[in-house]
Amino acid sequence: MTHRTRLPFRARGPGALVTGGSRGLGLFIARHLAERGCTVTIAARDADELERAAAQLREETGATVHAAVCDVRDRDAVRGVLRAVRERDGLDIVIANAGVIQVAPVEAVGSAEFADAMDTMFYGALHTSLEALPYLRESRGRLGLIGSVGGLLGVPHLLPYSCAKAAVGALAEGLHAEAAGSGVSVTAVHPGLMRTGSHRQAEFGGDASAEFGWFSAAAGAPLLSMDADRAARRIVDAVIQRRARLVLTAPAKAAQLAHGVAPGLTTRLSGVVARLLPSASGRSPLRQGAEAGEPRNPVARRIRSWGSARNDRAVREANQQEPGPRTSS
């Protein structure tokens, strides 16, 4: 039997909010919170996707699950959702997970893509944190901010994502220090590659099909990536246990250690990796994974098919099967 850390018993279940909870990692996190007795609210932009996810969670867990349409870039919208959750269910756990993934060489993107990543991931986490903290002080609650190994070092062809996730990591560490005296715990979570089916919703630029090929293969490769359900369980355990920091996957831990010990060498090695990735002749509109197409090279197609097989199987379970507005990572 798998051990799950549970929250202390209460007459009512703890109230939990997960942003970006309609698909991918956020959906798996919401499922584990529901299985631990929480009344869960999932928030994202797409109403249809949210309702499909909420129905899936209710059927799987038997828990009370609410859906809230919310754009985390809008602080007023975040404030309204948090107030409603606190008044209806109480607010004990908040996990800020909403994000976007843009995969392209830097010459294929512009400042708008960086702004989009920062608005959704950093400012989304910031708005959620600032609006949640007063309620969490009342409940001596828990806040989790989902960063990434991509925020611990600059990852080629993921620079908007890396920049935004680095800011989320700094925010989590600073809030953990400042909130410690109030009884609120803040957990910084830095996952590596996970099999969440996110390659279907990520956006690809430059040679979009080639970018889709390497990203989807890496995100599903057995030795590089982690099962998303297992990752979500460990994330929920870390937040409940009030851990300050969690880094997931062996490659992510190795990358973090290498960058800490020898940052210059790690950066030079990243340059070698970058030269192996697809090149771009200029800017072009980003295309969602479902529209990017398979790599043109037959060898690359076979590698993608092999590497992404497990990730492809996660698409339906993670509610990633239909393209829609970008809401979660």
Short mmCIF file of C-alpha atoms in Angstrom, two decimals:
data_model
loop_
_atom_site.label_atom_id
_atom_site.label_comp_id
_atom_site.label_asym_id
_atom_site.label_seq_id
_atom_site.Cartn_x
_atom_site.Cartn_y
_atom_site.Cartn_z
CA MET A 1 0.00 0.00 0.00
CA THR A 2 1.34 3.44 -0.94
CA HIS A 3 1.76 5.73 2.06
CA ARG A 4 0.11 9.12 1.71
CA THR A 5 0.68 11.98 4.12
CA ARG A 6 -2.69 13.18 5.34
CA LEU A 7 -3.72 16.44 6.92
CA PRO A 8 -4.81 16.60 10.57
CA PHE A 9 -8.43 15.56 11.11
CA ARG A 10 -11.06 18.28 11.07
CA ALA A 11 -14.84 18.24 11.23
CA ARG A 12 -14.75 19.52 7.68
CA GLY A 13 -12.20 18.71 5.04
CA PRO A 14 -9.48 21.30 4.44
CA GLY A 15 -10.21 23.77 1.65
CA ALA A 16 -7.70 23.71 -1.21
CA LEU A 17 -7.21 25.75 -4.40
CA VAL A 18 -5.07 24.69 -7.36
CA THR A 19 -4.50 27.19 -10.16
CA GLY A 20 -3.87 25.65 -13.56
CA GLY A 21 -5.82 22.69 -12.21
CA SER A 22 -7.79 21.79 -15.31
CA ARG A 23 -5.11 19.61 -16.88
CA GLY A 24 -1.58 18.30 -16.64
CA LEU A 25 0.32 18.44 -13.36
CA GLY A 26 -2.30 20.68 -11.74
CA LEU A 27 -5.02 18.09 -12.37
CA PHE A 28 -2.88 15.33 -10.79
CA ILE A 29 -2.16 17.57 -7.78
CA ALA A 30 -5.88 18.29 -7.35
CA ARG A 31 -6.61 14.56 -7.46
CA HIS A 32 -4.16 13.82 -4.65
CA LEU A 33 -5.53 16.65 -2.52
CA ALA A 34 -9.04 15.29 -3.03
CA GLU A 35 -7.89 11.79 -2.06
CA ARG A 36 -6.53 13.24 1.19
CA GLY A 37 -9.95 14.60 2.15
CA CYS A 38 -9.70 18.16 0.84
CA THR A 39 -12.56 20.08 -0.70
CA VAL A 40 -10.79 21.15 -3.89
CA THR A 41 -11.33 24.09 -6.21
CA ILE A 42 -9.52 24.00 -9.56
CA ALA A 43 -9.04 27.28 -11.42
CA ALA A 44 -8.14 27.91 -15.06
CA ARG A 45 -9.27 29.98 -18.05
CA ASP A 46 -11.29 27.48 -20.09
CA ALA A 47 -14.75 26.77 -18.62
CA ASP A 48 -15.39 23.63 -20.68
CA GLU A 49 -12.00 22.16 -19.85
CA LEU A 50 -12.53 22.96 -16.17
CA GLU A 51 -15.91 21.25 -16.02
CA ARG A 52 -14.53 18.17 -17.76
CA ALA A 53 -11.66 18.05 -15.24
CA ALA A 54 -13.94 18.59 -12.24
CA ALA A 55 -16.27 15.82 -13.37
CA GLN A 56 -13.28 13.50 -13.84
CA LEU A 57 -12.03 14.26 -10.31
CA ARG A 58 -15.45 13.75 -8.72
CA GLU A 59 -15.84 10.41 -10.45
CA GLU A 60 -12.33 9.22 -9.51
CA THR A 61 -12.26 10.39 -5.88
CA GLY A 62 -15.86 10.92 -4.75
CA ALA A 63 -14.71 14.25 -3.28
CA THR A 64 -16.34 17.67 -3.49
CA VAL A 65 -14.65 19.48 -6.37
CA HIS A 66 -15.48 23.00 -7.56
CA ALA A 67 -14.41 24.73 -10.77
CA ALA A 68 -13.61 28.45 -10.99
CA VAL A 69 -12.93 30.26 -14.26
CA CYS A 70 -10.01 32.57 -13.52
CA ASP A 71 -7.19 34.26 -15.42
CA VAL A 72 -4.33 34.42 -12.91
CA ARG A 73 -2.86 37.39 -14.78
CA ASP A 74 -5.80 39.42 -13.42
CA ARG A 75 -5.27 40.09 -9.72
CA ASP A 76 -8.89 41.18 -9.20
CA ALA A 77 -10.09 37.86 -10.63
CA VAL A 78 -7.71 35.95 -8.36
CA ARG A 79 -8.91 37.97 -5.37
CA GLY A 80 -12.52 37.08 -6.13
CA VAL A 81 -11.85 33.36 -6.47
CA LEU A 82 -9.84 33.17 -3.25
CA ARG A 83 -12.48 35.08 -1.32
CA ALA A 84 -15.20 32.75 -2.61
CA VAL A 85 -13.22 29.62 -1.75
CA ARG A 86 -12.41 30.88 1.74
CA GLU A 87 -16.05 31.79 2.48
CA ARG A 88 -17.42 28.52 1.12
CA ASP A 89 -14.82 25.91 2.13
CA GLY A 90 -12.19 27.62 4.24
CA LEU A 91 -8.69 28.03 2.81
CA ASP A 92 -5.93 25.78 4.06
CA ILE A 93 -3.85 24.90 0.99
CA VAL A 94 -3.11 26.94 -2.13
CA ILE A 95 -0.93 25.64 -4.95
CA ALA A 96 0.00 28.05 -7.74
CA ASN A 97 0.63 25.93 -10.81
CA ALA A 98 -0.73 27.88 -13.80
CA GLY A 99 1.75 28.17 -16.64
CA VAL A 100 2.56 28.12 -20.33
CA ILE A 101 5.36 26.37 -22.22
CA GLN A 102 6.96 27.99 -25.28
CA VAL A 103 9.61 25.94 -27.07
CA ALA A 104 11.68 27.82 -29.66
CA PRO A 105 15.15 29.29 -30.19
CA VAL A 106 15.40 32.84 -28.89
CA GLU A 107 15.59 34.31 -32.41
CA ALA A 108 12.15 32.83 -33.12
CA VAL A 109 10.46 34.64 -30.21
CA GLY A 110 10.21 38.23 -29.10
CA SER A 111 9.52 40.25 -25.98
CA ALA A 112 5.80 39.42 -26.22
CA GLU A 113 6.51 35.73 -25.56
CA PHE A 114 8.67 36.60 -22.56
CA ALA A 115 5.95 38.92 -21.25
CA ASP A 116 3.31 36.21 -21.71
CA ALA A 117 5.40 33.72 -19.75
CA MET A 118 6.10 36.23 -16.96
CA ASP A 119 2.47 37.36 -16.77
CA THR A 120 1.11 33.83 -16.48
CA MET A 121 3.75 32.09 -14.38
CA PHE A 122 5.42 34.76 -12.27
CA TYR A 123 2.66 37.33 -11.90
CA GLY A 124 0.09 34.52 -11.70
CA ALA A 125 2.02 33.02 -8.78
CA LEU A 126 2.53 36.47 -7.25
CA HIS A 127 -1.16 37.43 -7.47
CA THR A 128 -2.17 34.07 -6.02
CA SER A 129 0.35 34.36 -3.18
CA LEU A 130 -0.47 37.94 -2.20
CA GLU A 131 -4.21 37.31 -2.18
CA ALA A 132 -3.94 33.96 -0.39
CA LEU A 133 -1.52 34.90 2.41
CA PRO A 134 -4.01 36.84 4.62
CA TYR A 135 -6.36 33.83 4.62
CA LEU A 136 -3.55 31.33 5.10
CA ARG A 137 -2.33 33.27 8.14
CA GLU A 138 -5.75 32.75 9.69
CA SER A 139 -5.65 29.00 9.07
CA ARG A 140 -1.88 28.58 9.52
CA GLY A 141 -2.06 27.11 6.05
CA ARG A 142 0.24 25.98 3.32
CA LEU A 143 1.26 27.61 0.03
CA GLY A 144 3.02 25.75 -2.79
CA LEU A 145 4.57 27.49 -5.79
CA ILE A 146 5.41 25.31 -8.79
CA GLY A 147 8.70 26.31 -10.32
CA SER A 148 10.87 24.06 -12.51
CA VAL A 149 14.37 22.79 -13.04
CA GLY A 150 14.14 25.23 -15.95
CA GLY A 151 14.17 27.99 -13.34
CA LEU A 152 17.32 26.67 -11.67
CA LEU A 153 19.41 27.03 -14.83
CA GLY A 154 18.80 28.54 -18.26
CA VAL A 155 17.49 25.89 -20.66
CA PRO A 156 18.10 26.46 -24.40
CA HIS A 157 14.93 26.87 -26.47
CA LEU A 158 12.90 27.38 -23.27
CA LEU A 159 14.14 30.83 -22.28
CA PRO A 160 10.77 32.56 -21.63
CA TYR A 161 9.78 29.58 -19.48
CA SER A 162 13.13 29.51 -17.67
CA CYS A 163 13.06 33.22 -16.88
CA ALA A 164 9.53 33.08 -15.47
CA LYS A 165 10.20 29.94 -13.43
CA ALA A 166 13.41 31.44 -12.00
CA ALA A 167 11.33 34.36 -10.73
CA VAL A 168 8.80 31.94 -9.20
CA GLY A 169 11.61 30.13 -7.38
CA ALA A 170 12.96 33.38 -5.92
CA LEU A 171 9.45 34.39 -4.88
CA ALA A 172 8.87 31.07 -3.10
CA GLU A 173 12.13 31.25 -1.17
CA GLY A 174 11.58 34.86 -0.13
CA LEU A 175 8.00 34.23 0.95
CA HIS A 176 9.06 31.14 2.93
CA ALA A 177 11.48 33.30 4.92
CA GLU A 178 9.05 36.17 5.48
CA ALA A 179 6.00 34.05 6.30
CA ALA A 180 7.77 31.68 8.70
CA GLY A 181 6.82 33.68 11.79
CA SER A 182 3.14 33.74 10.86
CA GLY A 183 2.66 29.97 10.84
CA VAL A 184 2.29 29.85 7.04
CA SER A 185 4.60 27.48 5.17
CA VAL A 186 5.70 28.13 1.59
CA THR A 187 7.08 25.26 -0.48
CA ALA A 188 9.14 25.83 -3.63
CA VAL A 189 8.67 22.93 -6.04
CA HIS A 190 11.09 22.41 -8.93
CA PRO A 191 10.03 19.45 -11.09
CA GLY A 192 12.07 18.11 -13.94
CA LEU A 193 10.49 16.58 -17.03
CA MET A 194 7.20 14.85 -16.31
CA ARG A 195 4.84 12.76 -18.38
CA THR A 196 1.82 15.08 -18.27
CA GLY A 197 0.93 15.16 -21.98
CA SER A 198 2.03 18.82 -21.98
CA HIS A 199 3.57 18.47 -25.45
CA ARG A 200 0.02 18.63 -26.83
CA GLN A 201 -0.59 22.07 -25.29
CA ALA A 202 2.90 23.61 -25.45
CA GLU A 203 3.66 26.15 -28.19
CA PHE A 204 6.45 25.68 -30.70
CA GLY A 205 8.27 28.21 -32.85
CA GLY A 206 11.02 28.28 -35.45
CA ASP A 207 11.08 24.81 -37.01
CA ALA A 208 7.93 23.90 -35.08
CA SER A 209 7.76 20.26 -36.08
CA ALA A 210 11.41 19.65 -35.16
CA GLU A 211 10.97 21.47 -31.84
CA PHE A 212 7.87 19.39 -31.14
CA GLY A 213 9.86 16.27 -31.91
CA TRP A 214 12.72 16.78 -29.47
CA PHE A 215 10.56 18.23 -26.68
CA SER A 216 7.92 15.51 -26.75
CA ALA A 217 10.59 12.79 -26.92
CA ALA A 218 12.53 14.22 -23.95
CA ALA A 219 9.38 14.84 -21.90
CA GLY A 220 8.37 11.18 -22.23
CA ALA A 221 11.74 9.40 -22.19
CA PRO A 222 11.83 6.85 -19.34
CA LEU A 223 15.25 7.84 -17.96
CA LEU A 224 14.68 11.59 -18.24
CA SER A 225 11.06 12.04 -17.20
CA MET A 226 8.88 11.11 -14.24
CA ASP A 227 5.38 9.70 -13.98
CA ALA A 228 3.15 12.73 -13.33
CA ASP A 229 0.90 11.00 -10.80
CA ARG A 230 3.90 10.00 -8.69
CA ALA A 231 5.30 13.53 -8.99
CA ALA A 232 1.98 15.04 -7.87
CA ARG A 233 1.86 12.72 -4.85
CA ARG A 234 5.32 13.82 -3.77
CA ILE A 235 4.42 17.48 -4.31
CA VAL A 236 1.30 17.22 -2.16
CA ASP A 237 3.26 15.37 0.54
CA ALA A 238 5.93 18.10 0.53
CA VAL A 239 3.36 20.88 0.86
CA ILE A 240 1.50 19.08 3.68
CA GLN A 241 4.79 18.38 5.47
CA ARG A 242 5.70 22.09 5.14
CA ARG A 243 8.96 21.40 3.33
CA ALA A 244 10.78 24.47 2.09
CA ARG A 245 11.93 22.97 -1.19
CA LEU A 246 11.39 19.94 -3.40
CA VAL A 247 13.35 19.07 -6.55
CA LEU A 248 11.97 16.16 -8.56
CA THR A 249 13.69 13.68 -10.93
CA ALA A 250 17.29 12.51 -10.74
CA PRO A 251 18.35 14.49 -13.86
CA ALA A 252 16.91 17.68 -12.33
CA LYS A 253 18.80 17.08 -9.08
CA ALA A 254 22.00 16.39 -11.02
CA ALA A 255 21.55 19.55 -13.10
CA GLN A 256 20.95 21.62 -9.96
CA LEU A 257 24.07 20.21 -8.30
CA ALA A 258 26.24 20.69 -11.38
CA HIS A 259 25.09 24.28 -11.82
CA GLY A 260 25.71 25.03 -8.15
CA VAL A 261 29.21 23.54 -8.13
CA ALA A 262 30.38 24.60 -11.60
CA PRO A 263 27.99 27.15 -13.14
CA GLY A 264 30.42 28.20 -15.87
CA LEU A 265 31.00 24.65 -17.05
CA THR A 266 27.29 23.89 -16.90
CA THR A 267 26.53 26.93 -19.04
CA ARG A 268 29.14 25.88 -21.60
CA LEU A 269 27.65 22.38 -21.72
CA SER A 270 24.24 23.95 -22.30
CA GLY A 271 25.80 25.69 -25.29
CA VAL A 272 26.84 22.32 -26.70
CA VAL A 273 23.27 21.04 -26.25
CA ALA A 274 21.88 24.17 -27.93
CA ARG A 275 23.93 23.49 -31.05
CA LEU A 276 22.27 20.07 -31.34
CA LEU A 277 18.76 21.57 -31.24
CA PRO A 278 16.84 22.78 -34.33
CA SER A 279 17.79 26.15 -35.78
CA ALA A 280 15.41 28.87 -36.95
CA SER A 281 15.71 31.22 -39.90
CA GLY A 282 13.60 33.90 -38.19
CA ARG A 283 10.45 34.61 -36.28
CA SER A 284 7.22 32.80 -37.06
CA PRO A 285 3.92 32.43 -35.21
CA LEU A 286 4.04 29.88 -32.42
CA ARG A 287 1.97 26.76 -33.03
CA GLN A 288 0.37 24.49 -30.47
CA GLY A 289 1.73 20.96 -30.23
CA ALA A 290 -1.31 19.41 -31.89
CA GLU A 291 -0.71 21.70 -34.88
CA ALA A 292 3.09 21.58 -35.07
CA GLY A 293 3.17 18.26 -36.95
CA GLU A 294 5.62 15.39 -36.83
CA PRO A 295 9.33 15.93 -37.59
CA ARG A 296 10.08 15.66 -41.30
CA ASN A 297 13.18 13.51 -40.79
CA PRO A 298 12.14 9.82 -40.57
CA VAL A 299 14.79 9.05 -37.93
CA ALA A 300 13.59 11.97 -35.83
CA ARG A 301 10.01 10.73 -36.23
CA ARG A 302 10.98 7.30 -34.91
CA ILE A 303 12.87 8.81 -31.97
CA ARG A 304 9.90 11.01 -31.13
CA SER A 305 7.50 8.08 -31.38
CA TRP A 306 9.66 5.98 -29.05
CA GLY A 307 10.48 8.71 -26.54
CA SER A 308 6.98 10.15 -26.37
CA ALA A 309 5.01 6.91 -26.17
CA ARG A 310 4.41 7.12 -22.41
CA ASN A 311 3.69 10.84 -22.62
CA ASP A 312 1.16 10.23 -25.39
CA ARG A 313 -0.63 7.73 -23.15
CA ALA A 314 -0.90 10.40 -20.42
CA VAL A 315 -2.80 12.82 -22.67
CA ARG A 316 -6.33 11.66 -21.85
CA GLU A 317 -5.73 11.01 -18.16
CA ALA A 318 -4.24 14.51 -17.86
CA ASN A 319 -7.15 16.12 -19.77
CA GLN A 320 -4.80 17.34 -22.51
CA GLN A 321 -6.66 15.80 -25.42
CA GLU A 322 -8.22 18.92 -26.90
CA PRO A 323 -6.33 22.10 -27.75
CA GLY A 324 -7.65 25.11 -25.91
CA PRO A 325 -6.58 28.34 -24.19
CA ARG A 326 -3.29 27.91 -22.36
CA THR A 327 -3.89 27.43 -18.66
CA SER A 328 -1.55 24.95 -17.10
CA SER A 329 1.79 23.31 -17.35
#
